[in-house]
Coordinates of C-alpha atoms and ligand atoms in Angstrom, one line a residue:
M1 CA 88.6 87.9 122.2
N2 CA 89.4 85.1 124.7
N3 CA 89.8 81.7 123.1
Y4 CA 92.1 82.7 120.4
K5 CA 94.3 85.2 122.1
V6 CA 98.1 85.1 121.9
N7 CA 99.7 83.9 125.2
E8 CA 102.5 85.6 127.1
Q9 CA 105.2 83.9 125.1
G10 CA 103.6 84.9 121.9
F11 CA 102.1 81.5 120.9
Y12 CA 98.7 80.5 119.5
G13 CA 98.7 76.9 120.5
E14 CA 102.0 75.5 119.1
Y15 CA 102.4 78.3 116.5
G16 CA 104.0 81.7 116.7
G17 CA 106.7 82.7 119.2
A18 CA 109.8 84.7 118.4
F19 CA 112.6 82.7 116.7
I20 CA 115.1 85.4 116.0
P21 CA 118.8 85.8 115.9
E22 CA 120.4 86.8 119.2
M23 CA 121.3 90.2 117.9
L24 CA 117.7 91.1 117.2
Y25 CA 116.6 90.2 120.7
P26 CA 116.8 93.8 122.2
N27 CA 114.7 95.3 119.4
V28 CA 112.0 92.7 119.6
E29 CA 112.0 92.7 123.4
E30 CA 111.6 96.5 123.5
L31 CA 108.6 96.2 121.2
K32 CA 107.1 93.3 123.2
K33 CA 107.4 95.3 126.5
Q34 CA 105.9 98.4 125.1
Y35 CA 103.4 97.8 122.4
L36 CA 100.3 97.2 124.5
Q37 CA 101.0 99.9 126.9
I38 CA 101.5 102.4 124.0
I39 CA 98.6 101.4 121.8
N40 CA 96.1 101.3 124.7
T41 CA 96.8 104.9 125.8
A42 CA 94.0 107.5 125.1
D43 CA 96.4 109.7 123.2
F44 CA 97.5 106.9 120.8
Q45 CA 93.9 105.8 120.2
K46 CA 92.8 109.4 119.6
E47 CA 95.5 110.0 116.9
F48 CA 95.0 106.5 115.4
N49 CA 91.2 107.0 115.1
E50 CA 91.5 110.5 113.7
L51 CA 93.8 109.4 111.0
L52 CA 91.7 106.4 110.2
K53 CA 88.7 108.7 109.9
N54 CA 90.1 111.7 108.0
Y55 CA 93.2 110.3 106.2
V56 CA 92.1 106.8 105.4
G57 CA 88.4 107.5 105.0
R58 CA 86.9 105.2 107.7
P59 CA 84.5 103.9 108.4
N60 CA 84.3 102.7 104.8
P61 CA 80.8 101.3 103.8
L62 CA 79.3 97.9 104.4
Y63 CA 77.5 97.7 101.2
F64 CA 74.5 95.4 100.6
A65 CA 75.2 94.0 97.1
K66 CA 71.7 93.6 95.7
R67 CA 72.3 92.1 92.3
L68 CA 75.0 89.8 93.7
S69 CA 72.6 88.6 96.4
A70 CA 69.8 88.0 93.8
K71 CA 72.3 86.0 91.7
Y72 CA 73.3 83.7 94.6
Q73 CA 69.9 83.6 96.3
T74 CA 71.2 84.9 99.7
N75 CA 72.1 88.2 101.4
I76 CA 75.6 89.5 100.6
Y77 CA 77.3 92.5 102.2
L78 CA 80.7 93.8 101.0
K79 CA 83.1 95.5 103.5
R80 CA 84.7 98.1 101.3
E81 CA 88.4 98.1 102.3
D82 CA 89.0 98.9 98.6
L83 CA 87.8 102.4 99.2
N84 CA 90.5 103.2 101.7
H85 CA 93.3 105.7 100.8
T86 CA 95.9 103.8 98.8
G87 CA 93.3 101.2 97.9
S88 CA 93.4 98.4 100.4
H89 CA 93.3 97.4 104.1
K90 CA 97.1 97.6 104.4
I91 CA 97.1 101.3 105.4
N92 CA 95.2 100.5 108.7
N93 CA 98.3 98.6 109.9
T94 CA 101.0 101.0 108.6
I95 CA 99.3 103.9 110.3
G96 CA 99.2 102.0 113.6
Q97 CA 102.8 101.0 113.4
I98 CA 104.2 104.4 112.3
L99 CA 102.5 106.0 115.3
L100 CA 104.0 103.3 117.5
A101 CA 107.5 104.0 116.0
K102 CA 107.1 107.6 116.7
Q103 CA 106.2 106.9 120.3
L104 CA 109.3 104.7 120.6
G105 CA 111.4 107.6 119.4
K106 CA 112.5 106.0 116.1
T107 CA 113.5 108.2 113.2
R108 CA 114.1 105.7 110.4
I109 CA 111.6 103.1 109.0
I110 CA 112.4 99.9 107.1
A111 CA 110.0 97.5 105.4
E112 CA 110.2 94.6 103.0
T113 CA 107.7 94.2 100.2
G114 CA 106.9 91.6 97.6
A115 CA 104.3 93.0 95.2
G116 CA 105.0 96.5 96.5
Q117 CA 101.6 97.1 98.1
H118 CA 103.0 97.1 101.6
G119 CA 106.0 99.1 100.5
V120 CA 103.6 101.8 99.1
A121 CA 101.5 101.8 102.3
T122 CA 104.7 102.2 104.3
A123 CA 106.2 104.9 102.1
T124 CA 102.8 106.7 102.3
V125 CA 102.8 107.0 106.1
C126 CA 106.5 107.9 106.2
A127 CA 105.8 110.8 103.9
L128 CA 102.8 111.8 106.1
M129 CA 105.0 111.6 109.3
N130 CA 108.2 113.0 107.7
L131 CA 110.3 109.9 108.6
Q132 CA 113.1 108.4 106.6
C133 CA 111.9 105.3 104.7
V134 CA 113.9 102.4 103.3
V135 CA 112.1 99.5 101.5
Y136 CA 113.8 96.2 100.5
M137 CA 112.4 94.5 97.5
G138 CA 113.6 91.5 95.5
E139 CA 115.3 92.6 92.2
I140 CA 112.9 90.4 90.2
D141 CA 109.9 91.8 92.0
M142 CA 111.1 95.3 91.3
Q143 CA 111.0 94.5 87.5
R144 CA 107.6 92.8 87.8
Q145 CA 106.0 95.6 89.9
A146 CA 107.6 98.7 88.4
P147 CA 104.7 101.0 88.9
N148 CA 104.8 100.4 92.7
V149 CA 108.5 101.1 92.7
S150 CA 107.8 104.4 91.0
R151 CA 105.1 105.2 93.6
M152 CA 107.5 104.5 96.5
K153 CA 110.2 106.7 95.0
M154 CA 107.8 109.5 94.4
L155 CA 106.7 109.2 98.0
G156 CA 110.3 109.8 99.0
A157 CA 111.3 106.2 99.9
E158 CA 114.6 104.6 99.0
V159 CA 114.0 101.2 97.4
I160 CA 116.9 98.8 97.8
P161 CA 117.0 95.7 95.5
A162 CA 117.6 92.3 97.2
K163 CA 119.9 90.6 94.8
S164 CA 120.5 87.3 96.7
G165 CA 118.7 83.9 96.3
S166 CA 115.5 84.0 94.2
Q167 CA 115.4 87.8 94.4
T168 CA 111.9 87.8 95.7
L169 CA 110.1 88.4 99.0
K170 CA 112.0 86.1 101.3
D171 CA 115.3 87.6 100.2
A172 CA 113.9 91.1 100.8
T173 CA 112.9 90.0 104.3
N174 CA 116.4 88.7 105.0
E175 CA 117.8 92.1 103.9
A176 CA 115.4 94.0 106.1
I177 CA 116.3 91.9 109.1
R178 CA 120.0 92.4 108.5
D179 CA 119.4 96.2 108.3
W180 CA 117.4 96.1 111.6
I181 CA 120.2 94.2 113.4
N182 CA 122.7 96.8 112.2
N183 CA 120.6 99.8 113.2
P184 CA 118.9 98.9 116.4
E185 CA 118.8 102.3 118.0
N186 CA 117.0 104.5 115.4
T187 CA 115.2 102.1 113.2
Y188 CA 111.7 100.6 113.3
Y189 CA 110.7 97.6 111.1
I190 CA 107.1 97.8 109.8
I191 CA 105.9 94.3 108.9
G192 CA 102.9 94.2 106.6
S193 CA 100.8 91.2 107.7
V194 CA 100.1 89.0 110.8
V195 CA 103.5 87.3 110.4
G196 CA 107.0 87.7 111.9
P197 CA 108.1 87.2 115.5
H198 CA 105.8 88.0 118.4
P199 CA 104.5 90.7 119.0
Y200 CA 104.0 91.5 115.3
P201 CA 101.1 89.1 114.6
D202 CA 99.1 90.2 117.6
M203 CA 99.9 93.9 117.0
V204 CA 98.9 93.8 113.3
A205 CA 95.7 91.8 114.2
R206 CA 94.8 94.6 116.7
F207 CA 95.3 97.3 114.1
Q208 CA 93.3 95.5 111.5
S209 CA 90.5 94.5 113.9
V210 CA 88.9 97.9 113.1
I211 CA 87.4 96.0 110.1
S212 CA 85.3 93.6 112.2
K213 CA 84.5 96.3 114.7
E214 CA 82.9 98.4 112.0
I215 CA 81.1 95.4 110.4
K216 CA 79.4 94.8 113.7
T217 CA 78.2 98.3 114.1
Q218 CA 77.1 98.6 110.4
L219 CA 75.4 95.3 110.3
K220 CA 73.4 96.1 113.5
E221 CA 72.3 99.4 111.9
Q222 CA 71.3 97.7 108.6
T223 CA 69.8 94.4 109.8
G224 CA 69.2 94.8 113.5
N225 CA 71.7 92.0 114.3
E226 CA 75.5 92.6 114.7
N227 CA 76.4 89.0 113.8
P228 CA 76.2 87.6 110.3
N229 CA 76.0 83.9 109.5
Y230 CA 79.3 84.0 107.5
V231 CA 82.4 86.2 107.1
I232 CA 84.6 85.4 104.1
A233 CA 88.1 86.8 103.4
C234 CA 91.2 85.9 101.4
V235 CA 94.5 84.9 103.1
G236 CA 98.1 85.7 102.1
G237 CA 99.8 86.3 105.4
G238 CA 96.3 86.7 106.8
S239 CA 95.9 90.3 108.0
N240 CA 92.7 91.3 106.2
A241 CA 91.1 88.0 107.2
I242 CA 92.0 88.3 110.9
G243 CA 90.8 91.9 110.8
A244 CA 87.5 90.8 109.4
F245 CA 87.2 87.8 111.8
Y246 CA 88.6 89.4 115.0
H247 CA 85.5 90.4 116.8
F248 CA 83.6 87.3 115.7
L249 CA 86.1 84.7 116.8
D250 CA 84.3 84.1 120.1
E251 CA 80.9 84.1 118.5
P252 CA 80.4 80.4 117.5
S253 CA 77.3 81.2 115.5
V254 CA 79.4 83.2 113.0
K255 CA 81.0 80.8 110.5
L256 CA 84.4 82.0 109.2
I257 CA 85.8 81.1 105.7
A258 CA 89.2 82.0 104.4
T259 CA 90.6 81.4 101.0
E260 CA 94.2 80.4 100.2
A261 CA 95.6 80.9 96.7
A262 CA 95.9 77.5 95.1
G263 CA 97.6 79.0 92.0
M264 CA 97.5 76.4 89.2
G265 CA 96.2 73.8 91.7
I266 CA 97.4 72.2 95.0
D267 CA 98.5 69.1 93.2
T268 CA 100.9 71.1 91.0
N269 CA 104.1 72.8 92.1
K270 CA 102.7 76.2 91.3
T271 CA 100.6 77.1 94.3
A272 CA 100.7 79.2 97.5
A273 CA 98.2 77.2 99.6
S274 CA 100.6 76.9 102.6
L275 CA 98.1 75.2 104.9
K276 CA 97.3 72.5 102.3
V277 CA 100.7 71.7 101.0
G278 CA 102.9 73.0 103.8
S279 CA 104.0 71.7 107.1
P280 CA 105.0 73.3 110.4
G281 CA 108.4 75.0 110.5
I282 CA 110.0 78.4 111.1
I283 CA 109.7 81.3 108.7
H284 CA 110.2 85.0 109.3
G285 CA 110.8 84.5 113.0
S286 CA 107.7 82.4 113.9
R287 CA 106.6 78.8 113.9
T288 CA 103.8 78.2 111.4
Y289 CA 102.8 76.3 108.3
L290 CA 105.1 76.9 105.4
M291 CA 105.9 75.4 102.0
Q292 CA 109.2 73.6 102.4
T293 CA 111.2 70.8 101.0
A294 CA 112.0 67.6 103.0
D295 CA 115.2 69.3 104.2
G296 CA 113.5 72.5 105.2
Q297 CA 114.3 74.8 102.2
I298 CA 111.5 77.2 101.5
I299 CA 109.7 76.4 98.2
E300 CA 109.0 79.4 96.0
P301 CA 105.2 80.1 96.1
Y302 CA 103.1 80.9 93.1
S303 CA 99.8 82.7 92.6
I304 CA 98.4 84.9 89.9
S305 CA 97.9 87.4 92.7
A306 CA 101.1 89.0 93.9
G307 CA 99.7 89.7 97.4
L308 CA 98.8 86.1 98.1
D309 CA 102.1 84.7 96.8
Y310 CA 103.7 84.0 100.3
P311 CA 105.2 80.7 101.3
G312 CA 103.9 80.9 104.9
I313 CA 100.8 82.0 106.8
G314 CA 100.3 84.0 110.0
P315 CA 100.6 81.7 113.1
I316 CA 97.1 82.5 114.3
H317 CA 95.7 81.0 111.0
A318 CA 97.7 77.8 111.5
Y319 CA 96.0 77.6 114.9
L320 CA 92.5 78.5 113.6
N321 CA 93.0 75.8 111.0
D322 CA 94.0 73.2 113.6
T323 CA 91.1 74.1 115.9
Q324 CA 88.7 74.2 112.9
R325 CA 87.4 77.6 113.9
V326 CA 88.0 78.8 110.4
D327 CA 87.3 76.8 107.2
Y328 CA 90.3 77.3 104.8
I329 CA 89.3 76.7 101.1
N330 CA 91.6 76.6 98.1
I331 CA 90.9 78.9 95.1
T332 CA 92.8 78.5 91.9
D333 CA 93.9 81.4 89.6
K334 CA 91.2 80.5 87.2
E335 CA 88.4 80.6 89.8
A336 CA 89.6 83.9 91.1
L337 CA 89.8 85.5 87.7
S338 CA 86.3 84.4 86.9
A339 CA 85.0 85.7 90.2
G340 CA 86.7 89.0 89.6
F341 CA 84.9 89.4 86.2
M342 CA 81.7 88.3 87.8
L343 CA 81.8 90.9 90.6
T344 CA 82.8 93.6 88.2
Q345 CA 79.9 92.9 85.8
T346 CA 77.3 92.3 88.6
E347 CA 78.1 95.3 90.9
G348 CA 80.4 97.6 89.0
I349 CA 83.3 97.0 91.4
I350 CA 86.7 95.8 90.1
P351 CA 88.3 93.8 93.0
A352 CA 92.0 93.2 93.6
L353 CA 92.9 89.7 92.4
E354 CA 93.6 88.9 96.1
S355 CA 90.0 89.8 97.0
A356 CA 88.6 88.0 94.0
H357 CA 89.7 84.8 95.7
A358 CA 87.2 85.5 98.5
F359 CA 84.4 86.0 95.9
A360 CA 85.1 82.6 94.3
V361 CA 83.6 81.0 97.4
L362 CA 80.1 82.0 96.1
D363 CA 80.5 79.4 93.3
K364 CA 81.8 76.7 95.6
K365 CA 79.4 76.8 98.5
K366 CA 75.6 77.1 98.6
F367 CA 74.2 79.6 101.1
E368 CA 70.7 79.7 102.5
K369 CA 68.1 82.2 101.4
N370 CA 68.1 83.9 104.8
D371 CA 71.9 83.8 105.5
I372 CA 73.7 87.1 106.0
V373 CA 77.1 86.7 104.3
V374 CA 79.8 89.4 104.7
I375 CA 82.7 89.3 102.2
N376 CA 85.8 91.4 102.9
L377 CA 86.7 93.3 99.8
S378 CA 90.3 93.8 100.8
G379 CA 91.4 96.0 97.9
R380 CA 90.7 97.6 94.5
G381 CA 91.7 96.0 91.2
D382 CA 93.2 98.9 89.3
K383 CA 96.7 97.4 89.9
D384 CA 95.6 94.1 88.3
L385 CA 94.0 95.5 85.2
A386 CA 96.7 94.2 82.9
T387 CA 96.4 90.7 84.3
Y388 CA 92.6 90.7 84.0
I389 CA 92.6 92.0 80.5
S390 CA 95.2 89.5 79.3
E391 CA 92.8 86.8 80.4
L392 CA 89.8 88.3 78.5
Ligands
PLP1 C1 98.4 92.4 100.6 C2 97.0 92.1 100.2 C3 96.4 90.9 100.6 C4 97.1 89.8 101.4 O1 97.6 90.2 102.6 P1 96.9 89.7 104.0 O2 97.8 90.0 105.0 O3 96.6 88.2 103.9 O4 95.6 90.4 104.1 C5 95.0 90.8 100.3 N1 94.4 91.7 99.6 C6 95.0 92.8 99.2 C7 94.2 93.8 98.4 C8 96.3 93.1 99.5 O5 96.9 94.2 99.0

């Protein structure tokens, strides 16, 4: 990956960097100095790859979806991240970061979570590694996502409600940062997407890049060519999308499409399409597109899918949007729901509502008969059954 690599200061073009309070500087600096050195060692790679194989279940299949392909008159392959342990791509990243935390000698893990998916993935790897785990979650989110709160507790994590502000993700993030400032010695902060201060976006992208690495190998085996015509993925913070795009970024023949959650529509105030309705500013320690008022207050995002309901977007996506390397499309709640039902009844696979946004592209764009189209199926839809059924 050459053209879209982060620079020394942690920027992708004018996006990224590390805009952090003075008191966080030592933690972030330690991480920045050490992360590449540690993750590139043979020992780290060995342990990471063994866990991905035997604990997560990788490589997961690249599945040629025959009926879906016939329906849309093209060739559609699904990358099955939904078959990973815990049901989505998030575990790839939490395994990478927990191994890094151990190497740094940390004994206590903190995380923030919105829908609870990242919290569950973090609590899972903490149980696996026998490390103390504290997850911050907005009080309102804890009520909305009660089953995930129970999962985290059963896994042994302490879930602390964020009671300030709107009691959602951004408030949980503030609490996690406050905790990190107060516990710099023993605590490691696991961030769940390609967001946050440098080096997090680059680090998370590297851990998720296993997705595109496997796609290349599997596509070569199945079609004789490692490069498809298209790769499609949904974007919240942007980690599954970057993972699916990573090894194709410097292959100009591979067209990349990402879907942002438009919610009720980008011309309403109930949306999460940060690139379409946002503007550059600073969120979660990095400069990127975010949904904000004229005086810089964060606007509460909305999407039917809890995992896409984020007011910002990873800085690399802001850059890939500016450079037009990736085409960012808006998908509404309605379009995603309909695509979720369509995939379920065509292939017998219930996608996460997040992933359903990627499948909605099939109804918006016409592909050629000979095109090879890879869709990243980021997670399974069991968690979303109640929402799907209420829309039947
Ligand atoms: C969390 C989540 C997402 C959104 O996060 P990204 O960092 O944008 O990938 C997408 N799909 C599923 C299944 C998720 O759990």
